[in-house]
Amino acid sequence: MEPWTPELVGGHLAVDLVNTVSWRLDPARTVDRIAGPEELRRWLRAADLVGPEWRADDDDLPAVRRLREVVHRLLVSVVARSRPSQKDLDAMWRATVDARRHARPRPELPLRWELAPADVARRLAVSAEDLLSDGARLKTLGRCADAGCGWFFLDTSRSHTRRWCSSADCGNRERARRHYARNR
């Protein structure tokens, strides 16, 4: 079996993190694409967060997966236009505060804070905070129209009518399904 090739179609690092669960809305097909340290390393490399020498420590995988699920629930509340749970907001706040506590200033101006390259869970928390605190970008958040997919994306199309996580994947599958139904 070939190793999984990460797909970064969400338009933002935090969205792509959430999209590491494939077929989230179809329990019979759901696959966690970062189920182990090697898969996490592969995704982080594809997202250009780590170099080839990076290796996960015992805390990286569970921390990233916990953050992913919190961000997922928050994104669900955005597209559903519902109030997020206080538990998820508190979890996001704790992750963000922890990341900020470990950040150090870059040695130049303008002042910017950075985390150690190997500190992937905290870097992902800062990315999620970046997205979740940007109302304009959250207005462009969409979810794939495929009934089982569940992937999110930022719709940056001119007409803001994007329906699929990937036109070449879910979009093609739907077009083929409609073609088959018409020709039956």
GROMACS .gro file of C-alpha atoms in nm:
model
  184
    1MET     CA    1   0.000   0.000   0.000
    2GLU     CA    2   0.133   0.342  -0.097
    3PRO     CA    3   0.178   0.598   0.179
    4TRP     CA    4  -0.086   0.865   0.205
    5THR     CA    5  -0.010   1.190   0.025
    6PRO     CA    6  -0.141   1.489   0.222
    7GLU     CA    7  -0.387   1.716   0.044
    8LEU     CA    8  -0.375   2.081   0.142
    9VAL     CA    9  -0.694   2.221  -0.011
   10GLY     CA   10  -0.838   2.417   0.281
   11GLY     CA   11  -0.669   2.748   0.218
   12HIS     CA   12  -0.537   2.780   0.574
   13LEU     CA   13  -0.312   2.564   0.789
   14ALA     CA   14  -0.575   2.519   1.063
   15VAL     CA   15  -0.835   2.412   0.806
   16ASP     CA   16  -0.591   2.165   0.653
   17LEU     CA   17  -0.523   2.026   1.000
   18VAL     CA   18  -0.895   1.959   1.051
   19ASN     CA   19  -0.903   1.799   0.706
   20THR     CA   20  -0.661   1.528   0.819
   21VAL     CA   21  -0.971   1.323   0.897
   22SER     CA   22  -1.109   1.196   0.568
   23TRP     CA   23  -1.476   1.108   0.525
   24ARG     CA   24  -1.558   1.248   0.868
   25LEU     CA   25  -1.933   1.247   0.793
   26ASP     CA   26  -1.939   0.881   0.683
   27PRO     CA   27  -1.846   0.666   0.985
   28ALA     CA   28  -1.800   0.355   0.768
   29ARG     CA   29  -1.528   0.535   0.567
   30THR     CA   30  -1.373   0.772   0.823
   31VAL     CA   31  -0.992   0.767   0.820
   32ASP     CA   32  -0.760   0.955   1.056
   33ARG     CA   33  -0.472   1.054   0.830
   34ILE     CA   34  -0.243   1.140   1.123
   35ALA     CA   35  -0.309   0.824   1.322
   36GLY     CA   36   0.061   0.773   1.395
   37PRO     CA   37   0.386   0.966   1.427
   38GLU     CA   38   0.499   0.889   1.071
   39GLU     CA   39   0.172   1.016   0.924
   40LEU     CA   40   0.197   1.329   1.140
   41ARG     CA   41   0.551   1.389   1.016
   42ARG     CA   42   0.437   1.341   0.654
   43TRP     CA   43   0.155   1.595   0.698
   44LEU     CA   44   0.376   1.847   0.878
   45ARG     CA   45   0.635   1.818   0.599
   46ALA     CA   46   0.368   1.869   0.332
   47ALA     CA   47   0.247   2.176   0.524
   48ASP     CA   48   0.608   2.299   0.534
   49LEU     CA   49   0.615   2.313   0.914
   50VAL     CA   50   0.909   2.081   0.976
   51GLY     CA   51   1.221   1.964   0.802
   52PRO     CA   52   1.315   1.607   0.714
   53GLU     CA   53   1.505   1.565   1.041
   54TRP     CA   54   1.199   1.630   1.263
   55ARG     CA   55   1.075   1.341   1.474
   56ALA     CA   56   0.764   1.342   1.691
   57ASP     CA   57   0.807   1.311   2.065
   58ASP     CA   58   0.553   1.126   2.279
   59ASP     CA   59   0.340   1.438   2.333
   60ASP     CA   60   0.322   1.570   1.976
   61LEU     CA   61   0.068   1.335   1.823
   62PRO     CA   62  -0.190   1.345   2.107
   63ALA     CA   63  -0.155   1.724   2.141
   64VAL     CA   64  -0.204   1.782   1.767
   65ARG     CA   65  -0.499   1.545   1.750
   66ARG     CA   66  -0.668   1.708   2.053
   67LEU     CA   67  -0.623   2.052   1.899
   68ARG     CA   68  -0.755   1.925   1.565
   69GLU     CA   69  -1.078   1.805   1.723
   70VAL     CA   70  -1.134   2.131   1.912
   71VAL     CA   71  -1.076   2.334   1.596
   72HIS     CA   72  -1.306   2.098   1.404
   73ARG     CA   73  -1.592   2.157   1.646
   74LEU     CA   74  -1.533   2.533   1.632
   75LEU     CA   75  -1.537   2.530   1.250
   76VAL     CA   76  -1.859   2.326   1.256
   77SER     CA   77  -2.016   2.598   1.471
   78VAL     CA   78  -1.899   2.863   1.222
   79VAL     CA   79  -2.058   2.697   0.918
   80ALA     CA   80  -2.371   2.609   1.118
   81ARG     CA   81  -2.388   2.968   1.246
   82SER     CA   82  -2.432   2.833   1.596
   83ARG     CA   83  -2.276   2.925   1.926
   84PRO     CA   84  -1.960   2.721   2.000
   85SER     CA   85  -1.946   2.531   2.326
   86GLN     CA   86  -1.777   2.702   2.616
   87LYS     CA   87  -1.570   2.387   2.665
   88ASP     CA   88  -1.423   2.422   2.314
   89LEU     CA   89  -1.365   2.795   2.354
   90ASP     CA   90  -1.185   2.730   2.683
   91ALA     CA   91  -0.974   2.454   2.525
   92MET     CA   92  -0.877   2.687   2.240
   93TRP     CA   93  -0.796   2.963   2.488
   94ARG     CA   94  -0.573   2.727   2.693
   95ALA     CA   95  -0.389   2.612   2.379
   96THR     CA   96  -0.336   2.970   2.267
   97VAL     CA   97  -0.220   3.093   2.609
   98ASP     CA   98   0.020   2.799   2.633
   99ALA     CA   99   0.160   2.877   2.287
  100ARG     CA  100   0.202   3.246   2.367
  101ARG     CA  101   0.375   3.163   2.694
  102HIS     CA  102   0.639   2.962   2.504
  103ALA     CA  103   0.689   3.214   2.222
  104ARG     CA  104   1.000   3.429   2.206
  105PRO     CA  105   1.057   3.756   2.023
  106ARG     CA  106   1.245   3.747   1.695
  107PRO     CA  107   1.571   3.942   1.717
  108GLU     CA  108   1.456   4.223   1.488
  109LEU     CA  109   1.180   4.474   1.436
  110PRO     CA  110   0.896   4.484   1.365
  111LEU     CA  111   0.829   4.281   1.674
  112ARG     CA  112   0.715   3.928   1.597
  113TRP     CA  113   0.686   3.629   1.823
  114GLU     CA  114   0.795   3.283   1.721
  115LEU     CA  115   0.793   2.933   1.856
  116ALA     CA  116   1.065   2.674   1.818
  117PRO     CA  117   1.030   2.491   1.484
  118ALA     CA  118   0.988   2.158   1.663
  119ASP     CA  119   0.702   2.294   1.877
  120VAL     CA  120   0.439   2.187   1.626
  121ALA     CA  121   0.127   2.167   1.846
  122ARG     CA  122   0.180   2.521   1.973
  123ARG     CA  123   0.252   2.652   1.624
  124LEU     CA  124  -0.072   2.493   1.504
  125ALA     CA  125  -0.259   2.650   1.797
  126VAL     CA  126  -0.133   2.995   1.693
  127SER     CA  127  -0.243   2.923   1.335
  128ALA     CA  128  -0.589   2.820   1.457
  129GLU     CA  129  -0.613   3.134   1.668
  130ASP     CA  130  -0.516   3.337   1.360
  131LEU     CA  131  -0.806   3.189   1.163
  132LEU     CA  132  -1.064   3.187   1.441
  133SER     CA  133  -1.003   3.553   1.525
  134ASP     CA  134  -1.039   3.674   1.166
  135GLY     CA  135  -1.407   3.741   1.100
  136ALA     CA  136  -1.352   3.821   0.733
  137ARG     CA  137  -1.186   3.487   0.665
  138LEU     CA  138  -1.442   3.298   0.871
  139LYS     CA  139  -1.712   3.442   0.644
  140THR     CA  140  -1.547   3.255   0.355
  141LEU     CA  141  -1.544   2.921   0.541
  142GLY     CA  142  -1.735   2.649   0.363
  143ARG     CA  143  -1.779   2.275   0.392
  144CYS     CA  144  -1.764   2.027   0.106
  145ALA     CA  145  -2.107   1.954  -0.042
  146ASP     CA  146  -2.032   1.581  -0.066
  147ALA     CA  147  -2.256   1.408   0.188
  148GLY     CA  148  -1.974   1.204   0.342
  149CYS     CA  149  -1.666   1.421   0.300
  150GLY     CA  150  -1.685   1.685   0.571
  151TRP     CA  151  -1.373   1.875   0.467
  152PHE     CA  152  -1.364   2.251   0.510
  153PHE     CA  153  -1.219   2.520   0.283
  154LEU     CA  154  -1.189   2.894   0.258
  155ASP     CA  155  -1.386   3.000  -0.048
  156THR     CA  156  -1.167   3.257  -0.217
  157SER     CA  157  -1.339   3.221  -0.554
  158ARG     CA  158  -1.453   3.544  -0.715
  159SER     CA  159  -1.822   3.449  -0.696
  160HIS     CA  160  -1.795   3.274  -0.355
  161THR     CA  161  -1.978   2.971  -0.490
  162ARG     CA  162  -1.722   2.698  -0.421
  163ARG     CA  163  -1.902   2.375  -0.326
  164TRP     CA  164  -1.631   2.109  -0.310
  165CYS     CA  165  -1.316   2.057  -0.110
  166SER     CA  166  -1.162   1.963  -0.442
  167SER     CA  167  -1.327   1.992  -0.780
  168ALA     CA  168  -1.101   1.710  -0.900
  169ASP     CA  169  -1.212   1.476  -0.620
  170CYS     CA  170  -1.554   1.528  -0.464
  171GLY     CA  171  -1.666   1.755  -0.748
  172ASN     CA  172  -1.578   1.497  -1.014
  173ARG     CA  173  -1.745   1.220  -0.817
  174GLU     CA  174  -2.069   1.424  -0.801
  175ARG     CA  175  -2.055   1.511  -1.171
  176ALA     CA  176  -2.004   1.143  -1.254
  177ARG     CA  177  -2.296   1.047  -1.028
  178ARG     CA  178  -2.526   1.300  -1.203
  179HIS     CA  179  -2.408   1.184  -1.548
  180TYR     CA  180  -2.477   0.822  -1.458
  181ALA     CA  181  -2.824   0.911  -1.325
  182ARG     CA  182  -2.910   1.107  -1.643
  183ASN     CA  183  -2.801   0.824  -1.872
  184ARG     CA  184  -2.969   0.539  -1.685
   0.00000   0.00000   0.00000
